[in-house]
Coordinates of C-alpha atoms (C1' of nucleotides) in Angstrom, one line a residue:
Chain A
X1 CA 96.3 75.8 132.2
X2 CA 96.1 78.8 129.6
X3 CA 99.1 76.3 127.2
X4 CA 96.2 74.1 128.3
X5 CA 94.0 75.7 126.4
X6 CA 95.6 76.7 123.4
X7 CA 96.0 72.9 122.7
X8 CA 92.6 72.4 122.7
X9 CA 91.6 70.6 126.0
X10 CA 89.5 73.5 127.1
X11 CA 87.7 75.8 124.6
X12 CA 88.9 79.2 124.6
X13 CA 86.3 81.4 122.5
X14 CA 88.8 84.3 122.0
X15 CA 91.7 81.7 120.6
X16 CA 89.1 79.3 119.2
X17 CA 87.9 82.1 116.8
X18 CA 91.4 83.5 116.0
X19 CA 92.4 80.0 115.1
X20 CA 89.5 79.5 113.0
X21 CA 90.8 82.6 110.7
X22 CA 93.5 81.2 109.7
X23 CA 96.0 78.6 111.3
X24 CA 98.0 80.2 114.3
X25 CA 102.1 79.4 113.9
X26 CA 104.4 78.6 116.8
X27 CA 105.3 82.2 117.5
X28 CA 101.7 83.6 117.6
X29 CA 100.7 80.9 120.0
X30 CA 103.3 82.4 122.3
X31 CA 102.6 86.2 121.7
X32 CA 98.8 85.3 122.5
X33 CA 100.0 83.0 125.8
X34 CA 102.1 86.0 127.0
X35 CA 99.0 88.8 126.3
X36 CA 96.6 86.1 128.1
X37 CA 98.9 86.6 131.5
X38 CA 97.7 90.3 131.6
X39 CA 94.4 89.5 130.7
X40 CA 92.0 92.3 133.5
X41 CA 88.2 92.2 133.9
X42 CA 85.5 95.2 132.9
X43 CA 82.6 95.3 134.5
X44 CA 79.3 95.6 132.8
X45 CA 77.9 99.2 131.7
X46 CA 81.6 100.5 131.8
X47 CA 83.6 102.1 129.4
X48 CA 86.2 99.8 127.4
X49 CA 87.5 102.4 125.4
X50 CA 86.1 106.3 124.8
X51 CA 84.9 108.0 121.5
X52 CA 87.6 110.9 120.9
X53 CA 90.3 109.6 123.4
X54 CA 93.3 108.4 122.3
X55 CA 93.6 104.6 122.1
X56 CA 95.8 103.3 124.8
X57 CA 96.6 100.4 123.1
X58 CA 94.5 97.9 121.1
X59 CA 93.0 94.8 123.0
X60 CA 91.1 91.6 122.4
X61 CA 88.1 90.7 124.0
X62 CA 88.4 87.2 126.1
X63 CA 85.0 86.6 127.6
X64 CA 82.0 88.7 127.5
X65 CA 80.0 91.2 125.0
X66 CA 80.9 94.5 124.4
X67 CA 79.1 97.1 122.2
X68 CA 80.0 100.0 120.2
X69 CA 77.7 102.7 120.8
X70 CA 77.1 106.7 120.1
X71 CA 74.5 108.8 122.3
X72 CA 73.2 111.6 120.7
X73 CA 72.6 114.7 122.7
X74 CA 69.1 114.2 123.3
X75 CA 69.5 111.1 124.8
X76 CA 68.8 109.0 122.0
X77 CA 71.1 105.9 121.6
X78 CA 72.3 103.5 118.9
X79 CA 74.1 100.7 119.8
X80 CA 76.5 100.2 116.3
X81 CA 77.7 96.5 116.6
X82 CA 78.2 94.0 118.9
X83 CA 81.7 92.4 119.9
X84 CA 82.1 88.9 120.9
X85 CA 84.7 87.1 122.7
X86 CA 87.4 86.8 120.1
X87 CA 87.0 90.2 118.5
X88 CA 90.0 92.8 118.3
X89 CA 89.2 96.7 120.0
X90 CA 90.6 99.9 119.0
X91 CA 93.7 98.0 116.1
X92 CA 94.2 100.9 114.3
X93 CA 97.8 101.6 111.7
X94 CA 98.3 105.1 112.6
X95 CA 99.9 107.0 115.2
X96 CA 97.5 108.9 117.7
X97 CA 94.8 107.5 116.5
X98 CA 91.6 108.1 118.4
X99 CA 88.7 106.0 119.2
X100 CA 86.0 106.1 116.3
X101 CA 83.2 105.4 118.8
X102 CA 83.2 104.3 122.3
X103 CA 83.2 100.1 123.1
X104 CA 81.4 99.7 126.1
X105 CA 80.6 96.0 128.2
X106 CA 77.2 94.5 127.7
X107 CA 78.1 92.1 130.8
X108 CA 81.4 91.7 132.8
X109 CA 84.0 91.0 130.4
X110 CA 88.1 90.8 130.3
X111 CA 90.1 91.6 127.6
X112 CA 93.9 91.8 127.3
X113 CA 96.4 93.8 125.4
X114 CA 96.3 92.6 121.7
X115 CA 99.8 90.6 121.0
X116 CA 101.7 93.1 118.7
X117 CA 102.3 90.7 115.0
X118 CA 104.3 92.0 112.6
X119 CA 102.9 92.4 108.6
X120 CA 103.0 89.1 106.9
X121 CA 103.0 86.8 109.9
X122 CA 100.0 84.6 110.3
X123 CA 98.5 86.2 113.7
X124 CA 98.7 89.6 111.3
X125 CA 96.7 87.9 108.9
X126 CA 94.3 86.8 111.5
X127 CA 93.8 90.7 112.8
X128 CA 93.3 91.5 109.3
X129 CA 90.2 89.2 108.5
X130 CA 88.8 89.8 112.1
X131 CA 89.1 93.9 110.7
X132 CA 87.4 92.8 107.6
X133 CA 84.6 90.7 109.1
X134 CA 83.9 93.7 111.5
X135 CA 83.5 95.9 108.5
X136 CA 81.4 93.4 106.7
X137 CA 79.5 93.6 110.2
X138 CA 79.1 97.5 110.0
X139 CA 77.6 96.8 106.2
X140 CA 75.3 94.1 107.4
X141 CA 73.7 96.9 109.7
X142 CA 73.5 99.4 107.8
X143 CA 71.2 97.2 105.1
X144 CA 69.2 95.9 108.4
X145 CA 68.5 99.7 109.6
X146 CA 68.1 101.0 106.1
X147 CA 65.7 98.3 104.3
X148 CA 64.9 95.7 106.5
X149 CA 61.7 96.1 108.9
X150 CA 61.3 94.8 112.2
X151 CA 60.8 91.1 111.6
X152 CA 63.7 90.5 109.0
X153 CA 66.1 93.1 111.6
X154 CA 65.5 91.3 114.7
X155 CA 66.2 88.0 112.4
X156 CA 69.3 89.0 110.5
X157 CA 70.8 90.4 113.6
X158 CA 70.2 87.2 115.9
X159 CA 71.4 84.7 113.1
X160 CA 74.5 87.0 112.4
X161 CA 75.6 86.3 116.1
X162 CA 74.3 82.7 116.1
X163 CA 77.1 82.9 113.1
X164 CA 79.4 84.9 115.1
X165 CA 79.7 82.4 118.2
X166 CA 79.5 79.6 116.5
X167 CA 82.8 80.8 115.1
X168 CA 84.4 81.4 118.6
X169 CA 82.6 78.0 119.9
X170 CA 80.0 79.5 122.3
X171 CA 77.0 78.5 120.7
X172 CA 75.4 75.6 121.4
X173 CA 73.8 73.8 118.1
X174 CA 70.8 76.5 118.1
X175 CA 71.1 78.0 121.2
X176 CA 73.4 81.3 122.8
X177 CA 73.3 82.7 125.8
X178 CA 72.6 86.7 124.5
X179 CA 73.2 88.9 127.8
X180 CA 71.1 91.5 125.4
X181 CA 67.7 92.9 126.9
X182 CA 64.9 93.6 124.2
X183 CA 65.7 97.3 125.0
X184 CA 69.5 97.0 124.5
X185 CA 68.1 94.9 121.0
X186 CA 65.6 97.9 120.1
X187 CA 68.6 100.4 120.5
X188 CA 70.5 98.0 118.2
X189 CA 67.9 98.0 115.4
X190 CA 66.9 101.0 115.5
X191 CA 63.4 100.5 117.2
X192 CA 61.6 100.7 120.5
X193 CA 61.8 98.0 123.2
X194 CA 57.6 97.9 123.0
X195 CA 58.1 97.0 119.3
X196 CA 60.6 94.4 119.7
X197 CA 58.9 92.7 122.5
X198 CA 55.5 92.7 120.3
X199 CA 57.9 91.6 116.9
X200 CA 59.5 88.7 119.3
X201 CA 56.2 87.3 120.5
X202 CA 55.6 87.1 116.3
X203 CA 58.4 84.8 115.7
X204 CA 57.4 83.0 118.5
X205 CA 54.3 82.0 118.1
X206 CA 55.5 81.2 114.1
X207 CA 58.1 79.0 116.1
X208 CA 61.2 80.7 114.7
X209 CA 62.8 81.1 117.8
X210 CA 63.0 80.6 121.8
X211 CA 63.6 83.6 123.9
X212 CA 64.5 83.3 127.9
X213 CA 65.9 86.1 129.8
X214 CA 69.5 85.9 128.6
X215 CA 69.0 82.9 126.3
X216 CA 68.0 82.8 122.8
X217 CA 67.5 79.5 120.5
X218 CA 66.7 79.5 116.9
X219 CA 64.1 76.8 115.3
X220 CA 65.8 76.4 112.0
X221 CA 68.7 78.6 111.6
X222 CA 69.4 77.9 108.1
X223 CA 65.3 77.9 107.3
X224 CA 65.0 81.0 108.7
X225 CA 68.1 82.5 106.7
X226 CA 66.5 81.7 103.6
X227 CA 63.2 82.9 104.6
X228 CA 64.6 86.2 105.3
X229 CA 67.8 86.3 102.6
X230 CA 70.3 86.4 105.0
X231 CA 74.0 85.9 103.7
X232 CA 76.8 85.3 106.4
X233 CA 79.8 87.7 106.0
X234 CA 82.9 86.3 103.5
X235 CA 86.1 88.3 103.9
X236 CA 88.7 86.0 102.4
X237 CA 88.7 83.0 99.8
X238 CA 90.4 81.0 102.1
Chain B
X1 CA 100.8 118.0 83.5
X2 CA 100.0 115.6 86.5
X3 CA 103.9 116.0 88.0
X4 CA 102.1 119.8 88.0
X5 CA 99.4 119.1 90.0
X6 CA 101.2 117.6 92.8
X7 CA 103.5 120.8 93.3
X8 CA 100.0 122.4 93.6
X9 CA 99.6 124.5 90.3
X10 CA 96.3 122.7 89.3
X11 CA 94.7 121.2 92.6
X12 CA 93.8 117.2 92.3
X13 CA 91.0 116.4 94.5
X14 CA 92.5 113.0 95.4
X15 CA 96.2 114.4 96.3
X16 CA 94.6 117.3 98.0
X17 CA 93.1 114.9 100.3
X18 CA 95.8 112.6 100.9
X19 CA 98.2 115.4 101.4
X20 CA 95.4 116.7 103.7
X21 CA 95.5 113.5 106.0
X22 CA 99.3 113.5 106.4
X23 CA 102.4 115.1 105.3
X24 CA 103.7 113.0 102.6
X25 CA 107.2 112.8 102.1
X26 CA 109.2 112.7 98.0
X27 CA 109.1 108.7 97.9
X28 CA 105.4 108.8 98.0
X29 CA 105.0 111.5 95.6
X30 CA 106.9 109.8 93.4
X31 CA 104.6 106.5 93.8
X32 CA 101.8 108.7 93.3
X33 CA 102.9 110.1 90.2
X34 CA 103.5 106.3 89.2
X35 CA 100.1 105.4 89.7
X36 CA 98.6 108.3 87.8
X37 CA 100.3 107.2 84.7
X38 CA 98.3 104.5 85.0
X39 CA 95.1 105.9 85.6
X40 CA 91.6 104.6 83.9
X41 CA 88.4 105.6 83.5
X42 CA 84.4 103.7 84.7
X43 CA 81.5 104.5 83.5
X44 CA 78.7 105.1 85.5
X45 CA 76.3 102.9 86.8
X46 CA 79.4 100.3 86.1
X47 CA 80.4 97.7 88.8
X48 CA 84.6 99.4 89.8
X49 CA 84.8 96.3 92.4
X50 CA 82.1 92.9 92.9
X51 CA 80.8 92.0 96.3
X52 CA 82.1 88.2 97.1
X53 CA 84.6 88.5 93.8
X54 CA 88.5 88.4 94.7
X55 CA 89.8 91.6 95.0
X56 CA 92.1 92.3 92.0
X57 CA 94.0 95.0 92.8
X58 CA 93.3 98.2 95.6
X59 CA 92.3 101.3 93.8
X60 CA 92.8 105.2 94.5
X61 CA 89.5 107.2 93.2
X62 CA 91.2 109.8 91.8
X63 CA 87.3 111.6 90.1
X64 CA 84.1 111.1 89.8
X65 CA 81.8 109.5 93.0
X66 CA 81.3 106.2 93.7
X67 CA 79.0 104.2 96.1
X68 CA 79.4 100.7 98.3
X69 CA 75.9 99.4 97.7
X70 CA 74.4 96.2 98.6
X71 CA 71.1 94.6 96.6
X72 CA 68.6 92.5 98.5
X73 CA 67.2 89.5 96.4
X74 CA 63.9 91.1 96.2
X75 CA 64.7 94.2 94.7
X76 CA 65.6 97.0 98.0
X77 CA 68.4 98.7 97.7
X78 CA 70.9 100.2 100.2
X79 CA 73.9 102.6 99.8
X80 CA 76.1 102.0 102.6
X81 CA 78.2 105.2 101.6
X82 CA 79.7 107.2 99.3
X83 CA 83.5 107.5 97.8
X84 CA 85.0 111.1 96.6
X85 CA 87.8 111.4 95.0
X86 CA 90.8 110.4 97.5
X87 CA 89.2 107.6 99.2
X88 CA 90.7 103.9 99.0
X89 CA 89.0 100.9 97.6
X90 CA 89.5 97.3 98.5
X91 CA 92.8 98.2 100.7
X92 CA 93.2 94.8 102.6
X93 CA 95.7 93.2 104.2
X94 CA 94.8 90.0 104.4
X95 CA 95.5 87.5 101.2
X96 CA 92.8 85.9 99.1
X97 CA 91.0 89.0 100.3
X98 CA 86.7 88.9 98.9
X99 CA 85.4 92.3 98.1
X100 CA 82.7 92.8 101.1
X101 CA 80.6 95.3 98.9
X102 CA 80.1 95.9 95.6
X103 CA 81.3 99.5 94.5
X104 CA 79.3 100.9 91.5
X105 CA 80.5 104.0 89.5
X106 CA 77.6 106.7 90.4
X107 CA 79.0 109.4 87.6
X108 CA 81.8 108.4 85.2
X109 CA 85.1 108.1 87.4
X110 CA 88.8 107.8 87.2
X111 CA 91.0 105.5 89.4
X112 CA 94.0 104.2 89.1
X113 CA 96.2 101.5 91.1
X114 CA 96.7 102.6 94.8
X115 CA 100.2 103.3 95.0
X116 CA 101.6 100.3 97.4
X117 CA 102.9 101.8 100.5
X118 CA 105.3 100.3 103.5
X119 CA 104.3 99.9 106.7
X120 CA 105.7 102.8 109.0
X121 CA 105.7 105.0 105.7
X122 CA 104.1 108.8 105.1
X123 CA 101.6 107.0 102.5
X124 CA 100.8 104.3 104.8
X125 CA 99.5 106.8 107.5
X126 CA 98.0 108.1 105.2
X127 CA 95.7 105.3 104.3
X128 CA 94.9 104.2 107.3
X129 CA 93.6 107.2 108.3
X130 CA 91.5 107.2 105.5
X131 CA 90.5 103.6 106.3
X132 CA 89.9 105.1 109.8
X133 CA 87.8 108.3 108.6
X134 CA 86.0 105.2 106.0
X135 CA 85.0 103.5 109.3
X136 CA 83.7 106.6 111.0
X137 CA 81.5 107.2 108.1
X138 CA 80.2 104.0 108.2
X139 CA 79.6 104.4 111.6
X140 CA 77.6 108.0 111.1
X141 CA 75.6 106.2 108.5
X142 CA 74.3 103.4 111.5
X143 CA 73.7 106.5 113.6
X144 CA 71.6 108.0 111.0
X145 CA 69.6 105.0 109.6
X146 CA 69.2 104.0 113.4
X147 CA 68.1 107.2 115.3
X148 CA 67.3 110.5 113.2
X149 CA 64.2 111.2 111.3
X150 CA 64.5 112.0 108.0
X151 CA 65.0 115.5 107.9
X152 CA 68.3 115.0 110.3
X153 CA 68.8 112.3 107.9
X154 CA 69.2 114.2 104.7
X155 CA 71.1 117.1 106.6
X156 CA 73.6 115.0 108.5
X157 CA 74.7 112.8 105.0
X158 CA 74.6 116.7 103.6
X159 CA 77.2 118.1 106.1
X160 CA 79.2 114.9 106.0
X161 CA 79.6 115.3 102.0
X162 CA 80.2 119.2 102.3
X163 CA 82.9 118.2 104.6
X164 CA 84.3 115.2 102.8
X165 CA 84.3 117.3 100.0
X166 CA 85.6 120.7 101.4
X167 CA 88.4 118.5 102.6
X168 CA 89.8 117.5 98.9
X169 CA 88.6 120.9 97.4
X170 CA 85.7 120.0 95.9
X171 CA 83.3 121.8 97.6
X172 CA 83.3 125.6 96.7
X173 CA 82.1 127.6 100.1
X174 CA 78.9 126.1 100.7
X175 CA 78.0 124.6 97.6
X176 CA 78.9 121.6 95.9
X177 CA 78.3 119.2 93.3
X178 CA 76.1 115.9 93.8
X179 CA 76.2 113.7 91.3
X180 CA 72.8 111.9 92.9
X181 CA 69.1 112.1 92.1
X182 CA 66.9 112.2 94.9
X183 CA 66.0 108.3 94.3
X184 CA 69.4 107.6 94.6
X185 CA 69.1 109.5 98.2
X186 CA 66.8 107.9 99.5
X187 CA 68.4 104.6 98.8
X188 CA 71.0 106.1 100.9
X189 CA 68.8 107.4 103.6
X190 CA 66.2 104.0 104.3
X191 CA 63.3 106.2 102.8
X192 CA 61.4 106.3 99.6
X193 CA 62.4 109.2 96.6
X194 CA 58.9 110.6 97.7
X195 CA 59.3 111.6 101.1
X196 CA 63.2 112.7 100.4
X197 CA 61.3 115.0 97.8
X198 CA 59.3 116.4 100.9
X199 CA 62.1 117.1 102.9
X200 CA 63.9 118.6 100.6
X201 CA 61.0 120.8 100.0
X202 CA 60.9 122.1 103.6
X203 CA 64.2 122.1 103.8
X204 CA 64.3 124.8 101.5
X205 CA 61.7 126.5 102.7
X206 CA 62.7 126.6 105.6
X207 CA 66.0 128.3 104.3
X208 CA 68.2 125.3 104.9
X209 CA 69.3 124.6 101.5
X210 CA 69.4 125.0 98.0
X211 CA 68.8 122.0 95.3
X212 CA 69.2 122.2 91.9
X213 CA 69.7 119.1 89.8
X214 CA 73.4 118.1 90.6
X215 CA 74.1 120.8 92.6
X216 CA 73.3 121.6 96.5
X217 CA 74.4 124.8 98.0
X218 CA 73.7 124.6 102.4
X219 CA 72.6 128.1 103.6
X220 CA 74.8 127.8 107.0
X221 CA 76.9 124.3 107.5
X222 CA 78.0 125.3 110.6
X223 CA 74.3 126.3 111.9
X224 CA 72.9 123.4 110.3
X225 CA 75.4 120.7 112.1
X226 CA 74.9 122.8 115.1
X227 CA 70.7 122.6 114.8
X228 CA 71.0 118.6 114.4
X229 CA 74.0 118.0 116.4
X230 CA 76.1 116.7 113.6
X231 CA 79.8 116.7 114.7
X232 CA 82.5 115.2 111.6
X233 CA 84.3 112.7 111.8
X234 CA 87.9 112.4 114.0
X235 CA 89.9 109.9 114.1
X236 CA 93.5 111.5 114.8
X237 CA 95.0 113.4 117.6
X238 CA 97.3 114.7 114.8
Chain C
dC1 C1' 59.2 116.1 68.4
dG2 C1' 59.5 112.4 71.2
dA3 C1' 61.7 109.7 74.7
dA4 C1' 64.1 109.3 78.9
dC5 C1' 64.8 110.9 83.2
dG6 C1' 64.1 113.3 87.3
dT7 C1' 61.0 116.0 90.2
dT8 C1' 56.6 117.1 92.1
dT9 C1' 51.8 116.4 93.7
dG10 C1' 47.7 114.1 95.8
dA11 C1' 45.2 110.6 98.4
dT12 C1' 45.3 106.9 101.3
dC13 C1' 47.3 103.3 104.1
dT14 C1' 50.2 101.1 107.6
dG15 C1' 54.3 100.0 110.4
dT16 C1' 56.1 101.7 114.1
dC17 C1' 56.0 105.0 118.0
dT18 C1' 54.2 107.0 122.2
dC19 C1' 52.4 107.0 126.6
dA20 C1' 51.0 104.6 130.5
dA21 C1' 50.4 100.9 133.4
dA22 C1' 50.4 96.1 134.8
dG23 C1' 52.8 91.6 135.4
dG24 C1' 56.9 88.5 136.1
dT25 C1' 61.2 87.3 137.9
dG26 C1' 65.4 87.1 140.4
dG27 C1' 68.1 88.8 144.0
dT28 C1' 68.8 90.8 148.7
dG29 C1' 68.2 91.6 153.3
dG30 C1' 65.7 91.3 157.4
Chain D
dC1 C1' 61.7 82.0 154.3
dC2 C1' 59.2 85.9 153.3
dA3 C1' 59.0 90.9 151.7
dC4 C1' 60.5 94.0 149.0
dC5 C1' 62.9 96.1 145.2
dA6 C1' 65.0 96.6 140.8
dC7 C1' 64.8 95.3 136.4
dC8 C1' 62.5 93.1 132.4
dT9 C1' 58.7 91.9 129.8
dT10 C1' 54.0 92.4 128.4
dT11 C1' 49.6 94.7 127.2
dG12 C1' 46.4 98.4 125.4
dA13 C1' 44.8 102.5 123.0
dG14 C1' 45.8 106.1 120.1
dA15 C1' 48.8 109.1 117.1
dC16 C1' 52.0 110.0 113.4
dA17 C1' 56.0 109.6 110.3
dG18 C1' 56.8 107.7 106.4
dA19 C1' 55.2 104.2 102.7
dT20 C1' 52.5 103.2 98.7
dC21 C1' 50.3 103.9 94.4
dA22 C1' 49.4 106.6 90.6
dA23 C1' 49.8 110.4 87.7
dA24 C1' 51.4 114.9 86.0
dC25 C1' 55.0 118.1 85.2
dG26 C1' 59.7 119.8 83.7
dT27 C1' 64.2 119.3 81.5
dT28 C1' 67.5 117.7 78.6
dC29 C1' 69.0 115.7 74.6
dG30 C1' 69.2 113.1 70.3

DNA sequence: CGAACGTTTGATCTGTCTCAAAGGTGGTGG
DNA sequence: CCACCACCTTTGAGACAGATCAAACGTTCG
């Protein structure tokens, strides 16, 4: 059933978005099959990897969101970026190397141990863009936090994952399901829940978007990218 | 002259913190010393690498600052961070790799190719750690533009410099050079020159720090991180 | 001496926060 | 099948951090 999938007859978002960075060979088709057999759930609100502890060993995400996310010692908290179903965790070069900031799950997820691929192999290649994109990610925040206010924030971020699982094939046209609350998205952008909810309401009575409990749809994607200068993230010239 | 340097008669900032991340070993001296020879200056203000351009060649910053910065079609501006002498530019391993940012010479600088290192290598550890550490600061910056107020703001990109900077020997005690105007700093910072100037006026009343054009001196780093809750950046159990 | 650049100051405005409470909604158990 | 609980979302009123606009003040340097 997993061979299944990796032909194609069922969408797989974590393969579907590898194989959309670049075109999987023979051998990383079986590295991934193999790491898919010791694929283990996380429940929501825990701990995928910790800030300061070693990484055990670097995994993909299969199903689910994740988060990265620092707490300051106040209580204050800002969620850093958002990982998707296809997106590597903790693929560092360097020996002992410790976790930058700590992943945790947004909803249940499972992830599985990240098939080792040597330099210059296509599955490499892959890692390297997904690496790339997640720093063009990290850039693509800061400008949101730093210049953007609340309207053009809450925008930018929901087309960038619009983007994002379209790539891994878990949007629907318009729609995503977004297991975000409008706290978890206030913590994100770096304002408060009572904003968001009043900035929301704004774009939906201007008919940009939908919002449901868990479910997000966007009017005019591509309108609303213009109106508000978004630019997807390009890592590579193809 | 520069074979000098490396046996530590005349410290150079970007060896200093290379050789600070990892011990390297006589091959990657030697490819250091190869790159030097080949070593070119950019003036300020001038573009070193072009968001969405193909990325010619990775660079070593070997003087001067530079600054990933991203320009909104309206006019805003928004550093994403800073690069001292030692950090990498445009290391990718991924072909046809795009330039994510543009980097833009913030004082004249000097760079030269980065050495090209094996995988498993001294020199290699040593740039992923730096990739790491470039990460974390990205990460700090999201903390900061997300969830301090703009004193914290000004005195956590402060520390992180003082540190950066201490760490290639750049820094002398508690005082170091900063090749940025306030305007520039509030780029940085998601505020307006205005208010960074009001900060920095408390700040100095208030005994935190010293500003002269080019030059800040911090009363008590140590105090300072400890008053904000500013930790540095870690990314290796050593 | 003038021009360019960076810093400083003042007055006013506003986007977002804060605090507090009410309304929905879905799930669970009795 | 209803009652209750936990969790989100929504609403209102008032406060404040930081923005905006405009001008003056210092330096440096050709």
């Amino acid at each position: 059933m997993i061979r299944g999938q990796l032909r194609g007859e069922v969408r797989e978002p974590a393969l579907t978005r590898l194989m959309a960075l670049t075109s999987l060979d023979a051998p990383a088709v079986a590295a991934l099959n193999d790491a898919l057999a010791h694929a283990h759930p996380i429940r929501v609100r825990r701990d995928v990897i910790t800030e300061g502890r070693e990484i055990a060993e670097p995994l993909l995400l299969l199903s689910g969101w994740a988060a990265r996310v620092r707490l300051l010692p106040d209580g204050r908290r800002q969620f850093l970026s958002f990982l998707l179903p296809g997106d590597l965790i903790g693929w560092c070069d360097h020996p002992y190397a410790l976790a930058v900031s700590t992943v945790v799950a947004m909803s249940d997820v499972t992830v599985c141990p990240l098939p080792p691929a040597e330099t210059g192999t296509p599955l490499h290649a892959a890692y390297a863009i997904s690496r790339a994109m997640d720093e063009g990610h990290l850039l693509a925040q800061i400008t949101r936090l730093g210049r953007l206010n609340a309207q053009e924030r809450i925008s930018d971020l929901l087309l960038e994952l619009h983007e994002r699982l379209t790539l891994n094939g878990t949007a629907n046209s318009n729609g995503f399901d977004l297991p975000l609350t409008q706290e978890t998205l206030a913590d994100a952008l770096g304002l408060t829940s009572v904003h968001v909810n009043r900035m929301l309401q704004q774009a939906r009575r201007e008919g940009d978007l939908q919002w449901r409990v868990g479910h997000v749809r966007l009017s005019d994607p591509a309108g609303l990218a213009r109106k508000i200068g978004h630019a997807p993230v390009r890592v590579s010239a193809r």
